[in-house]
Amino acid sequence: KSEDEVVWITYVLRDGTKKKIRGKVGDNVMYLAHRYDIELEGACEASLACSTCHVYVDDAFANKLDEPKEEEEDMLDQAPALRPNSRLGCQIILRKDLDGMTVTLPQMTRNFYVDGHKPQPH
Ligand code: FES
């Protein structure tokens, strides 16, 4: 693949380790993580029906992303530890201008935070 298509993304794992991944234009941040065994969940397979792919996007890049659509906002509202730079990983599609972006996995998600109280799908 051509160098123009390369988009480097750093994932900060839950234990603080950084993993720099060579992605490409068009990659989905959630699926890209899966390809490299990064423990970013994606319970609903990118259908905007969960919030387990929640990530924090570093500020330098948060503004470059398209505004979240309403469905994304609704799902984010249900994610624990929400921050202003919270996004759903499965809604971030890599572009060349996102080269160098860092995304951080939150310390908890709905799935392993609410032990025994797994939220029901709507
Ligand atoms: Fe469910 Fe992203 S994988 S909203």
PDB file of C-alpha atoms and ligand atoms in Angstrom:
ATOM      1  CA  LYS A   1       0.000   0.000   0.000  1.00  0.00           C
ATOM      2  CA  SER A   2       1.228   3.447  -0.738  1.00  0.00           C
ATOM      3  CA  GLU A   3       2.750   5.671   1.919  1.00  0.00           C
ATOM      4  CA  ASP A   4       0.058   8.294   1.286  1.00  0.00           C
ATOM      5  CA  GLU A   5      -2.425   5.927   2.772  1.00  0.00           C
ATOM      6  CA  VAL A   6      -0.550   5.328   5.997  1.00  0.00           C
ATOM      7  CA  VAL A   7      -2.051   6.729   9.186  1.00  0.00           C
ATOM      8  CA  TRP A   8      -0.201   6.089  12.433  1.00  0.00           C
ATOM      9  CA  ILE A   9      -2.351   5.742  15.506  1.00  0.00           C
ATOM     10  CA  THR A  10      -1.200   5.272  19.068  1.00  0.00           C
ATOM     11  CA  TYR A  11      -3.451   3.395  21.432  1.00  0.00           C
ATOM     12  CA  VAL A  12      -2.925   3.914  25.147  1.00  0.00           C
ATOM     13  CA  LEU A  13      -3.981   0.703  26.814  1.00  0.00           C
ATOM     14  CA  ARG A  14      -5.688   0.400  30.169  1.00  0.00           C
ATOM     15  CA  ASP A  15      -2.397  -0.286  31.896  1.00  0.00           C
ATOM     16  CA  GLY A  16      -0.854   2.803  30.337  1.00  0.00           C
ATOM     17  CA  THR A  17       1.191   0.973  27.712  1.00  0.00           C
ATOM     18  CA  LYS A  18       1.312   2.668  24.342  1.00  0.00           C
ATOM     19  CA  LYS A  19       0.936   0.733  21.155  1.00  0.00           C
ATOM     20  CA  LYS A  20       1.696   2.500  17.910  1.00  0.00           C
ATOM     21  CA  ILE A  21      -0.118   0.980  14.985  1.00  0.00           C
ATOM     22  CA  ARG A  22       0.323   1.558  11.307  1.00  0.00           C
ATOM     23  CA  GLY A  23      -3.177   1.959   9.981  1.00  0.00           C
ATOM     24  CA  LYS A  24      -4.400   3.282   6.687  1.00  0.00           C
ATOM     25  CA  VAL A  25      -6.929   5.697   5.328  1.00  0.00           C
ATOM     26  CA  GLY A  26     -10.404   4.224   5.702  1.00  0.00           C
ATOM     27  CA  ASP A  27      -9.599   2.028   8.699  1.00  0.00           C
ATOM     28  CA  ASN A  28     -12.035   2.008  11.569  1.00  0.00           C
ATOM     29  CA  VAL A  29     -10.366   2.719  14.930  1.00  0.00           C
ATOM     30  CA  MET A  30     -12.275  -0.079  16.661  1.00  0.00           C
ATOM     31  CA  TYR A  31     -11.607  -2.762  14.053  1.00  0.00           C
ATOM     32  CA  LEU A  32      -8.014  -1.671  13.675  1.00  0.00           C
ATOM     33  CA  ALA A  33      -7.544  -2.198  17.412  1.00  0.00           C
ATOM     34  CA  HIS A  34      -9.001  -5.683  17.144  1.00  0.00           C
ATOM     35  CA  ARG A  35      -6.636  -6.562  14.370  1.00  0.00           C
ATOM     36  CA  TYR A  36      -3.757  -5.857  16.734  1.00  0.00           C
ATOM     37  CA  ASP A  37      -5.260  -7.539  19.797  1.00  0.00           C
ATOM     38  CA  ILE A  38      -5.906  -4.305  21.595  1.00  0.00           C
ATOM     39  CA  GLU A  39      -8.631  -4.762  24.135  1.00  0.00           C
ATOM     40  CA  LEU A  40     -11.055  -2.262  22.830  1.00  0.00           C
ATOM     41  CA  GLU A  41     -14.453  -3.829  22.903  1.00  0.00           C
ATOM     42  CA  GLY A  42     -16.951  -3.540  20.157  1.00  0.00           C
ATOM     43  CA  ALA A  43     -19.929  -5.404  21.419  1.00  0.00           C
ATOM     44  CA  CYS A  44     -22.343  -4.246  18.744  1.00  0.00           C
ATOM     45  CA  GLU A  45     -20.003  -4.478  15.747  1.00  0.00           C
ATOM     46  CA  ALA A  46     -20.094  -0.781  14.976  1.00  0.00           C
ATOM     47  CA  SER A  47     -23.850  -0.522  14.791  1.00  0.00           C
ATOM     48  CA  LEU A  48     -24.047   2.281  17.382  1.00  0.00           C
ATOM     49  CA  ALA A  49     -25.883   0.115  19.847  1.00  0.00           C
ATOM     50  CA  CYS A  50     -23.355  -0.082  22.638  1.00  0.00           C
ATOM     51  CA  SER A  51     -20.716   2.144  24.142  1.00  0.00           C
ATOM     52  CA  THR A  52     -17.992  -0.387  24.715  1.00  0.00           C
ATOM     53  CA  CYS A  53     -15.763   1.010  21.990  1.00  0.00           C
ATOM     54  CA  HIS A  54     -15.461   4.266  23.957  1.00  0.00           C
ATOM     55  CA  VAL A  55     -12.090   6.018  23.635  1.00  0.00           C
ATOM     56  CA  TYR A  56     -10.652   9.400  24.502  1.00  0.00           C
ATOM     57  CA  VAL A  57      -9.206  11.225  21.530  1.00  0.00           C
ATOM     58  CA  ASP A  58      -6.287  13.486  22.257  1.00  0.00           C
ATOM     59  CA  ASP A  59      -7.207  17.142  22.117  1.00  0.00           C
ATOM     60  CA  ALA A  60      -5.094  18.027  19.126  1.00  0.00           C
ATOM     61  CA  PHE A  61      -7.196  15.671  17.055  1.00  0.00           C
ATOM     62  CA  ALA A  62     -10.555  15.722  18.778  1.00  0.00           C
ATOM     63  CA  ASN A  63     -11.453  18.901  16.907  1.00  0.00           C
ATOM     64  CA  LYS A  64     -10.561  17.454  13.547  1.00  0.00           C
ATOM     65  CA  LEU A  65     -13.102  14.703  13.801  1.00  0.00           C
ATOM     66  CA  ASP A  66     -16.563  15.200  12.438  1.00  0.00           C
ATOM     67  CA  GLU A  67     -19.111  16.064  15.069  1.00  0.00           C
ATOM     68  CA  PRO A  68     -20.687  12.950  16.539  1.00  0.00           C
ATOM     69  CA  LYS A  69     -24.070  12.150  15.132  1.00  0.00           C
ATOM     70  CA  GLU A  70     -27.005  11.985  17.438  1.00  0.00           C
ATOM     71  CA  GLU A  71     -26.907   8.204  17.785  1.00  0.00           C
ATOM     72  CA  GLU A  72     -23.291   8.422  18.825  1.00  0.00           C
ATOM     73  CA  GLU A  73     -24.076  11.082  21.414  1.00  0.00           C
ATOM     74  CA  ASP A  74     -26.868   8.945  22.813  1.00  0.00           C
ATOM     75  CA  MET A  75     -24.584   5.968  23.211  1.00  0.00           C
ATOM     76  CA  LEU A  76     -21.786   8.025  24.700  1.00  0.00           C
ATOM     77  CA  ASP A  77     -24.194   9.290  27.317  1.00  0.00           C
ATOM     78  CA  GLN A  78     -24.347   5.752  28.619  1.00  0.00           C
ATOM     79  CA  ALA A  79     -20.613   5.225  28.772  1.00  0.00           C
ATOM     80  CA  PRO A  80     -18.993   5.442  32.175  1.00  0.00           C
ATOM     81  CA  ALA A  81     -16.231   8.009  32.709  1.00  0.00           C
ATOM     82  CA  LEU A  82     -17.374  10.266  29.906  1.00  0.00           C
ATOM     83  CA  ARG A  83     -15.116  13.207  29.055  1.00  0.00           C
ATOM     84  CA  PRO A  84     -15.387  16.061  26.581  1.00  0.00           C
ATOM     85  CA  ASN A  85     -13.043  14.223  24.226  1.00  0.00           C
ATOM     86  CA  SER A  86     -14.936  10.946  24.426  1.00  0.00           C
ATOM     87  CA  ARG A  87     -15.829   9.265  21.165  1.00  0.00           C
ATOM     88  CA  LEU A  88     -16.934   5.881  19.976  1.00  0.00           C
ATOM     89  CA  GLY A  89     -13.985   4.138  18.377  1.00  0.00           C
ATOM     90  CA  CYS A  90     -16.152   2.434  15.802  1.00  0.00           C
ATOM     91  CA  GLN A  91     -17.242   5.814  14.436  1.00  0.00           C
ATOM     92  CA  ILE A  92     -13.737   7.099  13.810  1.00  0.00           C
ATOM     93  CA  ILE A  93     -12.580   6.375  10.299  1.00  0.00           C
ATOM     94  CA  LEU A  94      -8.955   7.158   9.601  1.00  0.00           C
ATOM     95  CA  ARG A  95      -8.049   9.989   7.314  1.00  0.00           C
ATOM     96  CA  LYS A  96      -4.671  11.291   6.341  1.00  0.00           C
ATOM     97  CA  ASP A  97      -5.035  14.327   8.585  1.00  0.00           C
ATOM     98  CA  LEU A  98      -5.498  12.059  11.583  1.00  0.00           C
ATOM     99  CA  ASP A  99      -1.966  10.743  11.197  1.00  0.00           C
ATOM    100  CA  GLY A 100      -0.271  10.778  14.612  1.00  0.00           C
ATOM    101  CA  MET A 101      -3.471  10.661  16.643  1.00  0.00           C
ATOM    102  CA  THR A 102      -3.535   9.077  20.077  1.00  0.00           C
ATOM    103  CA  VAL A 103      -6.596   7.391  21.477  1.00  0.00           C
ATOM    104  CA  THR A 104      -6.811   6.270  25.083  1.00  0.00           C
ATOM    105  CA  LEU A 105      -8.902   3.393  26.344  1.00  0.00           C
ATOM    106  CA  PRO A 106     -10.987   4.344  29.365  1.00  0.00           C
ATOM    107  CA  GLN A 107     -10.454   2.508  32.620  1.00  0.00           C
ATOM    108  CA  MET A 108     -13.898   1.033  32.484  1.00  0.00           C
ATOM    109  CA  THR A 109     -16.660   0.209  30.088  1.00  0.00           C
ATOM    110  CA  ARG A 110     -20.224  -0.812  30.677  1.00  0.00           C
ATOM    111  CA  ASN A 111     -19.194  -4.430  30.382  1.00  0.00           C
ATOM    112  CA  PHE A 112     -16.567  -4.746  33.015  1.00  0.00           C
ATOM    113  CA  TYR A 113     -17.624  -1.973  35.258  1.00  0.00           C
ATOM    114  CA  VAL A 114     -21.146  -2.952  36.117  1.00  0.00           C
ATOM    115  CA  ASP A 115     -20.403  -6.448  37.385  1.00  0.00           C
ATOM    116  CA  GLY A 116     -23.462  -8.583  37.323  1.00  0.00           C
ATOM    117  CA  HIS A 117     -25.578  -5.715  36.079  1.00  0.00           C
ATOM    118  CA  LYS A 118     -24.915  -5.947  32.443  1.00  0.00           C
ATOM    119  CA  PRO A 119     -27.199  -3.380  30.843  1.00  0.00           C
ATOM    120  CA  GLN A 120     -29.891  -4.762  28.629  1.00  0.00           C
ATOM    121  CA  PRO A 121     -29.971  -3.760  25.013  1.00  0.00           C
ATOM    122  CA  HIS A 122     -32.639  -1.187  24.250  1.00  0.00           C
TER     123      HIS A 122
HETATM  124 FE1  FES B   1     -20.928  -0.570  19.622  1.00  0.00          FE
HETATM  125 FE2  FES B   1     -19.090   1.107  18.669  1.00  0.00          FE
HETATM  126  S1  FES B   1     -19.014  -1.027  18.744  1.00  0.00           S
HETATM  127  S2  FES B   1     -21.075   1.555  19.403  1.00  0.00           S
END
